[in-house]
Short mmCIF file of C-alpha atoms in Angstrom, two decimals:
data_model
loop_
_atom_site.label_atom_id
_atom_site.label_comp_id
_atom_site.label_asym_id
_atom_site.label_seq_id
_atom_site.Cartn_x
_atom_site.Cartn_y
_atom_site.Cartn_z
CA MET A 1 -1.29 12.69 -4.49
CA ALA A 2 -0.09 11.35 -1.69
CA VAL A 3 2.17 14.48 -0.95
CA PHE A 4 -1.32 16.60 -1.21
CA VAL A 5 -1.84 14.51 1.71
CA MET A 6 0.44 14.80 3.49
CA GLN A 7 0.64 17.80 3.60
CA SER A 8 -2.59 18.13 4.56
CA LEU A 9 -1.67 16.20 7.77
CA GLY A 10 -0.08 18.29 8.69
CA CYS A 11 4.07 16.59 7.79
CA GLU A 12 6.34 17.92 6.55
CA VAL A 13 7.30 16.47 2.78
CA ALA A 14 10.25 15.95 0.59
CA ALA A 15 9.31 14.81 -2.53
CA LEU A 16 11.92 11.99 -4.63
CA ASN A 17 9.45 11.55 -8.24
CA THR A 18 11.07 8.69 -9.60
CA VAL A 19 8.72 9.37 -13.05
CA GLN A 20 7.74 12.54 -13.96
CA PHE A 21 4.55 12.22 -16.35
CA SER A 22 2.33 14.43 -18.39
CA ASN A 23 -0.77 12.31 -16.48
CA HIS A 24 -1.42 8.81 -14.34
CA LYS A 25 -1.18 5.56 -16.78
CA ALA A 26 -5.16 5.10 -16.96
CA TYR A 27 -5.18 7.64 -19.24
CA LYS A 28 -3.75 4.98 -22.46
CA GLN A 29 -0.92 7.29 -22.61
CA VAL A 30 1.08 9.52 -21.52
CA LYS A 31 4.15 11.41 -21.70
CA GLY A 32 7.14 12.25 -19.50
CA THR A 33 10.28 10.12 -18.57
CA THR A 34 11.07 8.40 -15.84
CA ALA A 35 14.67 7.69 -13.36
CA SER A 36 17.41 5.42 -13.86
CA GLY A 37 18.53 4.13 -10.56
CA GLN A 38 21.27 6.48 -11.16
CA GLU A 39 19.24 9.74 -11.06
CA ILE A 40 17.08 8.12 -8.17
CA ASN A 41 20.01 8.04 -5.85
CA ASP A 42 21.87 10.69 -6.60
CA ILE A 43 19.36 13.38 -5.64
CA TYR A 44 19.48 11.23 -2.42
CA GLU A 45 23.07 12.01 -1.95
CA GLY A 46 22.56 16.09 -2.76
CA LEU A 47 20.22 14.96 -0.77
CA LYS A 48 22.22 14.43 2.61
CA GLN A 49 25.38 16.38 1.15
CA SER A 50 23.28 19.42 2.27
CA TYR A 51 22.37 17.36 5.48
CA LEU A 52 18.55 16.97 3.61
CA THR A 53 17.89 13.44 5.26
CA ASP A 54 16.95 13.66 9.09
CA PHE A 55 13.17 12.02 7.77
CA ASP A 56 11.04 10.08 10.35
CA ILE A 57 9.65 7.82 7.57
CA MET A 58 9.80 6.86 3.87
CA LEU A 59 6.83 6.20 1.90
CA SER A 60 8.17 4.52 -1.70
CA GLY A 61 6.28 3.87 -3.66
CA TYR A 62 5.87 2.81 -7.80
CA ALA A 63 9.14 2.49 -9.20
CA PRO A 64 9.80 2.00 -13.49
CA SER A 65 12.22 -0.66 -13.00
CA ALA A 66 14.17 -3.20 -11.04
CA GLU A 67 17.26 -0.36 -10.43
CA ALA A 68 14.48 1.92 -8.98
CA VAL A 69 13.73 -0.56 -6.54
CA ASP A 70 17.87 -1.33 -5.85
CA ALA A 71 17.82 2.65 -5.47
CA VAL A 72 14.75 2.90 -3.43
CA GLY A 73 16.24 0.63 -1.49
CA SER A 74 19.69 1.76 -0.85
CA ILE A 75 18.13 5.34 0.44
CA GLY A 76 16.18 2.91 2.95
CA ARG A 77 19.09 1.28 4.19
CA ASP A 78 21.10 4.09 4.70
CA LEU A 79 18.75 5.94 6.41
CA LYS A 80 17.37 2.49 8.52
CA LEU A 81 21.39 2.69 9.50
CA LYS A 82 21.71 6.19 10.71
CA GLY A 83 18.70 5.95 12.72
CA ILE A 84 20.00 2.11 14.48
CA ASN A 85 21.42 3.60 18.07
CA ARG A 86 17.65 5.41 18.04
CA THR A 87 14.13 2.63 18.54
CA GLY A 88 12.07 3.64 16.68
CA SER A 89 13.61 6.99 15.49
CA PHE A 90 13.02 5.91 11.46
CA PHE A 91 9.82 3.34 9.90
CA TRP A 92 10.11 1.69 6.25
CA VAL A 93 6.60 2.05 4.58
CA LEU A 94 6.52 0.62 1.35
CA ASP A 95 3.84 -0.06 -1.99
CA PRO A 96 5.12 -2.46 -3.99
CA VAL A 97 4.34 -1.50 -7.14
CA MET A 98 3.72 -4.06 -9.69
CA GLY A 99 0.12 -4.74 -10.64
CA ASP A 100 -3.71 -5.41 -9.70
CA GLN A 101 -6.17 -8.38 -11.05
CA GLY A 102 -4.06 -10.68 -11.89
CA HIS A 103 -1.37 -8.47 -14.46
CA LEU A 104 1.64 -6.45 -14.62
CA TYR A 105 2.30 -3.26 -15.18
CA VAL A 106 6.22 -3.67 -14.24
CA ASN A 107 9.33 -6.23 -16.19
CA GLU A 108 9.18 -9.17 -14.13
CA ASP A 109 12.91 -8.45 -12.44
CA VAL A 110 11.06 -5.78 -10.22
CA VAL A 111 9.16 -8.78 -9.08
CA PRO A 112 13.10 -9.42 -7.16
CA ALA A 113 14.12 -6.53 -6.56
CA TYR A 114 10.83 -6.05 -4.45
CA LYS A 115 11.39 -9.17 -2.68
CA LYS A 116 15.37 -7.74 -1.20
CA LEU A 117 14.28 -5.00 -0.13
CA LEU A 118 10.73 -6.88 2.30
CA HIS A 119 13.15 -7.59 5.57
CA ASP A 120 14.25 -3.99 5.66
CA THR A 121 10.43 -2.56 5.44
CA ASP A 122 8.32 -2.46 8.71
CA LEU A 123 5.38 -1.93 6.43
CA ILE A 124 4.31 -3.21 3.31
CA LEU A 125 1.06 -2.19 1.47
CA PRO A 126 0.38 -4.70 -1.61
CA ASN A 127 -2.18 -5.95 -3.92
CA GLN A 128 -3.67 -8.86 -3.22
CA PHE A 129 -1.97 -9.83 -6.40
CA GLU A 130 1.45 -7.74 -5.25
CA ALA A 131 0.86 -10.05 -2.21
CA GLU A 132 0.47 -13.11 -4.55
CA LEU A 133 3.65 -12.29 -6.24
CA LEU A 134 5.61 -11.93 -2.54
CA SER A 135 4.88 -13.84 -0.14
CA GLU A 136 4.20 -16.55 -3.14
CA THR A 137 1.27 -18.21 -2.85
CA LYS A 138 -2.17 -17.33 -4.23
CA ILE A 139 -4.92 -16.41 -2.55
CA THR A 140 -8.24 -16.80 -2.67
CA SER A 141 -9.58 -17.41 0.33
CA LEU A 142 -9.35 -16.31 4.13
CA ASP A 143 -7.22 -20.05 4.55
CA THR A 144 -4.84 -19.22 2.08
CA LEU A 145 -4.65 -14.96 3.11
CA THR A 146 -4.12 -16.15 6.22
CA GLU A 147 -1.20 -18.13 4.34
CA ALA A 148 0.81 -15.52 2.28
CA ILE A 149 0.45 -12.93 5.53
CA THR A 150 1.97 -15.48 7.86
CA ILE A 151 4.59 -15.76 5.09
CA LEU A 152 5.69 -12.49 5.30
CA HIS A 153 6.03 -11.90 8.86
CA LYS A 154 7.85 -15.79 9.10
CA LYS A 155 10.23 -15.54 5.86
CA HIS A 156 11.28 -12.37 5.59
CA ARG A 157 10.62 -10.66 8.91
CA VAL A 158 8.07 -7.99 7.27
CA PRO A 159 6.62 -6.54 10.89
CA HIS A 160 3.60 -5.14 9.62
CA ILE A 161 1.51 -5.57 6.28
CA ILE A 162 -1.82 -4.38 5.34
CA ILE A 163 -3.29 -6.14 1.78
CA THR A 164 -5.81 -2.85 0.83
CA SER A 165 -7.48 -4.68 -1.41
CA VAL A 166 -8.80 -8.04 -1.23
CA SER A 167 -11.96 -9.78 -3.02
CA PHE A 168 -12.78 -14.25 -3.74
CA GLU A 169 -15.53 -12.90 -5.48
CA ASP A 170 -15.57 -10.58 -9.26
CA SER A 171 -19.86 -9.50 -7.65
CA SER A 172 -18.54 -8.93 -4.26
CA THR A 173 -20.25 -6.36 -2.67
CA THR A 174 -17.96 -5.42 -0.42
CA ILE A 175 -14.16 -5.34 -0.01
CA SER A 176 -11.90 -6.30 2.26
CA VAL A 177 -8.86 -4.69 3.85
CA VAL A 178 -7.08 -7.04 5.66
CA GLY A 179 -4.27 -6.31 7.52
CA SER A 180 -1.54 -8.46 10.47
CA THR A 181 0.93 -7.13 13.03
CA ILE A 182 4.03 -10.04 13.77
CA ARG A 183 3.89 -10.76 16.91
CA SER A 184 7.08 -12.23 19.00
CA ASN A 185 6.75 -15.78 17.98
CA SER A 186 6.74 -14.32 14.08
CA THR A 187 2.80 -15.18 14.48
CA PRO A 188 0.44 -13.13 12.43
CA ARG A 189 -2.27 -11.03 14.69
CA LEU A 190 -5.40 -10.79 11.90
CA PHE A 191 -7.43 -8.43 11.17
CA LYS A 192 -10.21 -7.61 8.57
CA ILE A 193 -12.28 -4.30 7.25
CA GLU A 194 -15.17 -4.34 5.55
CA VAL A 195 -16.42 -1.07 3.27
CA PRO A 196 -18.53 -1.44 0.05
CA ALA A 197 -17.39 -0.94 -3.17
CA ILE A 198 -18.12 1.80 -5.35
CA ASP A 199 -18.68 1.38 -9.19
CA CYS A 200 -17.04 3.27 -10.20
CA PHE A 201 -13.49 3.30 -11.33
CA PHE A 202 -10.52 5.18 -9.36
CA SER A 203 -6.31 6.05 -10.12
CA GLY A 204 -5.29 6.66 -7.54
CA THR A 205 -6.19 4.83 -4.30
CA GLY A 206 -3.38 2.99 -3.57
CA ASP A 207 -0.99 6.31 -3.16
CA MET A 208 -3.88 8.14 -0.90
CA PHE A 209 -3.98 4.82 1.15
CA ALA A 210 -0.37 4.72 1.79
CA ALA A 211 -0.16 8.47 2.50
CA LEU A 212 -3.15 8.28 4.56
CA GLY A 213 -1.47 5.42 6.59
CA VAL A 214 1.57 6.84 7.12
CA VAL A 215 0.05 9.91 9.86
CA ARG A 216 -2.84 8.22 11.62
CA LEU A 217 0.11 5.08 12.06
CA ARG A 218 2.09 7.56 12.91
CA GLU A 219 -0.53 9.01 15.14
CA ALA A 220 -2.10 6.54 16.68
CA VAL A 221 1.61 4.30 17.25
CA ASN A 222 2.57 8.19 20.20
CA ALA A 223 -1.59 7.33 21.80
CA ALA A 224 0.25 3.57 22.71
CA ASN A 225 3.63 4.54 23.39
CA LEU A 226 4.95 2.45 21.16
CA SER A 227 7.17 5.48 19.10
CA SER A 228 10.64 3.75 20.79
CA THR A 229 9.41 0.81 19.85
CA GLN A 230 11.43 -1.57 17.19
CA SER A 231 9.42 -1.21 14.37
CA TRP A 232 6.36 0.18 16.74
CA ILE A 233 5.48 -3.33 17.29
CA SER A 234 2.79 -3.97 20.11
CA PRO A 235 3.76 -6.12 23.09
CA ASP A 236 2.08 -9.77 22.69
CA ASP A 237 -0.96 -9.33 24.34
CA VAL A 238 -2.94 -6.56 22.83
CA GLU A 239 -6.01 -7.79 20.07
CA ALA A 240 -6.30 -7.53 16.29
CA THR A 241 -8.31 -4.69 16.71
CA ASP A 242 -7.17 -3.27 19.28
CA LEU A 243 -3.67 -2.80 16.81
CA PRO A 244 -2.23 0.42 17.23
CA LEU A 245 -2.72 -1.03 12.75
CA ALA A 246 -5.83 -1.61 12.79
CA LYS A 247 -7.33 2.67 14.13
CA ALA A 248 -5.23 3.51 11.83
CA THR A 249 -6.21 1.98 8.55
CA GLU A 250 -10.13 2.88 9.94
CA MET A 251 -9.18 6.27 10.02
CA VAL A 252 -8.15 5.30 6.60
CA LEU A 253 -11.04 3.84 4.95
CA ALA A 254 -13.45 5.97 6.80
CA SER A 255 -11.22 9.28 4.76
CA MET A 256 -10.91 7.32 2.16
CA HIS A 257 -15.09 6.02 1.61
CA ALA A 258 -16.49 9.84 1.68
CA VAL A 259 -13.63 10.97 -0.92
CA LEU A 260 -14.63 8.73 -3.28
CA GLU A 261 -18.24 8.29 -2.26
CA LYS A 262 -18.06 12.07 -3.75
CA THR A 263 -15.56 11.12 -6.34
CA LYS A 264 -18.52 9.39 -7.35
CA THR A 265 -21.27 11.83 -7.38
CA ALA A 266 -19.40 13.93 -8.72
CA ARG A 267 -18.30 12.18 -11.72
CA ASP A 268 -21.59 11.45 -12.40
CA ASN A 269 -22.85 14.19 -12.52
CA ALA A 270 -20.51 15.74 -15.00
CA LEU A 271 -21.02 12.95 -17.65
CA GLU A 272 -24.52 13.42 -17.17
CA LEU A 273 -23.24 16.88 -19.24
CA MET A 274 -21.58 15.02 -21.16
CA SER A 275 -25.01 13.83 -22.67
CA GLY A 276 -26.62 14.95 -25.63
CA PRO A 277 -25.13 16.85 -28.83
CA LEU A 278 -21.80 16.41 -27.96
CA LEU A 279 -21.85 12.55 -26.97
CA GLU A 280 -23.28 12.16 -29.84
CA LYS A 281 -21.04 13.75 -32.39
CA GLU A 282 -17.79 11.65 -30.45
CA LYS A 283 -19.68 8.30 -30.01
CA ASP A 284 -17.96 7.03 -33.05
CA SER A 285 -14.71 8.10 -31.44
CA GLU A 286 -13.89 5.97 -28.57
CA LYS A 287 -10.86 6.93 -27.56
CA ARG A 288 -12.53 10.69 -26.52
CA MET A 289 -14.68 9.13 -25.51
CA HIS A 290 -12.64 7.08 -22.23
CA LEU A 291 -10.36 10.55 -21.99
CA ARG A 292 -13.50 12.28 -21.36
CA ARG A 293 -14.49 8.80 -18.79
CA THR A 294 -11.34 9.10 -16.71
CA LYS A 295 -10.77 12.99 -16.49
CA ALA A 296 -14.38 12.29 -15.21
CA ALA A 297 -13.02 10.01 -12.48
CA GLU A 298 -10.41 12.16 -11.14
CA VAL A 299 -10.66 11.78 -7.83
CA ARG A 300 -11.38 15.09 -6.36
CA VAL A 301 -9.01 15.10 -3.20
CA VAL A 302 -8.59 18.55 -3.06
CA ARG A 303 -11.93 19.39 -2.31
CA ASN A 304 -12.55 17.43 0.12
CA VAL A 305 -9.95 18.40 2.19
CA GLY A 306 -12.29 17.81 5.44
CA ASP A 307 -12.35 13.95 4.84
CA LEU A 308 -9.09 13.97 5.14
CA ARG A 309 -8.15 15.85 7.94
CA LYS A 310 -11.57 14.31 9.81
CA PRO A 311 -13.14 11.34 8.97
CA LYS A 312 -15.98 10.20 11.10
CA VAL A 313 -15.79 6.58 10.99
CA ARG A 314 -17.96 4.03 9.98
CA PHE A 315 -16.29 0.45 9.71
CA ARG A 316 -14.28 -0.98 12.13
CA ALA A 317 -11.60 -4.13 12.32
CA GLU A 318 -12.30 -7.34 13.25
CA ALA A 319 -10.16 -9.92 14.11
CA LEU A 320 -9.26 -12.86 11.89
CA GLU A 321 -8.75 -16.47 14.16
CA ILE A 322 -5.88 -19.27 12.97
CA ASN A 323 -7.47 -22.70 14.08
CA ALA A 324 -5.13 -25.21 15.78
CA GLN A 325 -4.94 -27.05 12.66
CA ASP A 326 -3.80 -24.01 10.97
CA GLU A 327 -1.01 -23.47 12.91
CA ALA A 328 -0.24 -26.89 13.24
CA LYS A 329 0.04 -27.04 9.28
CA GLU A 330 1.85 -23.80 8.49
CA GLU A 331 4.64 -25.88 11.79
CA ASN A 332 4.91 -29.24 10.31
CA LYS A 333 5.52 -27.19 6.48
CA GLU A 334 8.56 -25.03 8.25
CA ALA A 335 9.49 -28.32 10.04
CA LYS A 336 10.09 -29.88 6.20
CA GLU A 337 11.81 -27.11 4.72
CA LYS A 338 14.11 -27.03 7.52
CA THR A 339 14.69 -30.61 6.96
CA ILE A 340 15.16 -29.72 3.22
CA GLU A 341 17.91 -27.12 3.29
CA GLU A 342 19.56 -29.24 6.71
CA GLU A 343 19.72 -31.83 3.64
CA ASP A 344 21.20 -29.69 0.84
CA THR A 345 23.74 -28.80 3.43
#
């Protein structure tokens, strides 16, 4: 999905597949192969030997093993090194795909492998659970969310962060997307965008978010004349809601909500057509029903490409402020950590 979305918005894309699957895993059954770290490196070396690595942006997503994550990291670092004399010429977007809703769907050694990549990335796109894993902070409130983002900025030196789905209540009717761009003193500039939750399970929305984000952030950065700055970071006096990251996220969510609303309608229509004798015949086949429902909920991204290209922005960013007490708590924590380090030394 990510390749199609970026191509639809005018990007020239070179895709390096880390898996070759018959279908996504929401079907609960899959055939295919996963790429080893060596295979990923071999493909990249093939691109290099033909001088085909003049990339502006790298979007990295699902990697099936720690070895594969390391290989992706090697590629990202090599591309950043190539652009070291041209500030802002290369930007790495990392979607650290590890799990969701408290459950890992990768091996545990993938988590530390991703942590090793963080300080080389420019933008990361974890969901709430993945942000908890990377920051080692349980997110249960806006305060702990702020703490997690602050750790990712200060400890791991990540310039831009978007947590793609935040919800503190199981029955919430909205989903929050929270982002931040680092200041020169490593503190966050936090914004939040709330969108209505859609009562349907979709697979691939993370890929769509990341792909749309790549394009819309580049557009917003160009509009702000920041494409020649380090990691496309805005000056400290730019408010959270005026950040290119916030403007880009507004556009991303406008496209996604429109596409997913239409997908939900199409899914409901498809399920209604399945009712009657066919459904009655298969009512005892739980597996078959699951496969039918999963297929019915496939995201209708191709037929709704117009919503990708020209979305109507409905949801706006709001600033999230850190109060003085929270800042003092963070400073005390840093001072304590520094003291411990000095004692250990």
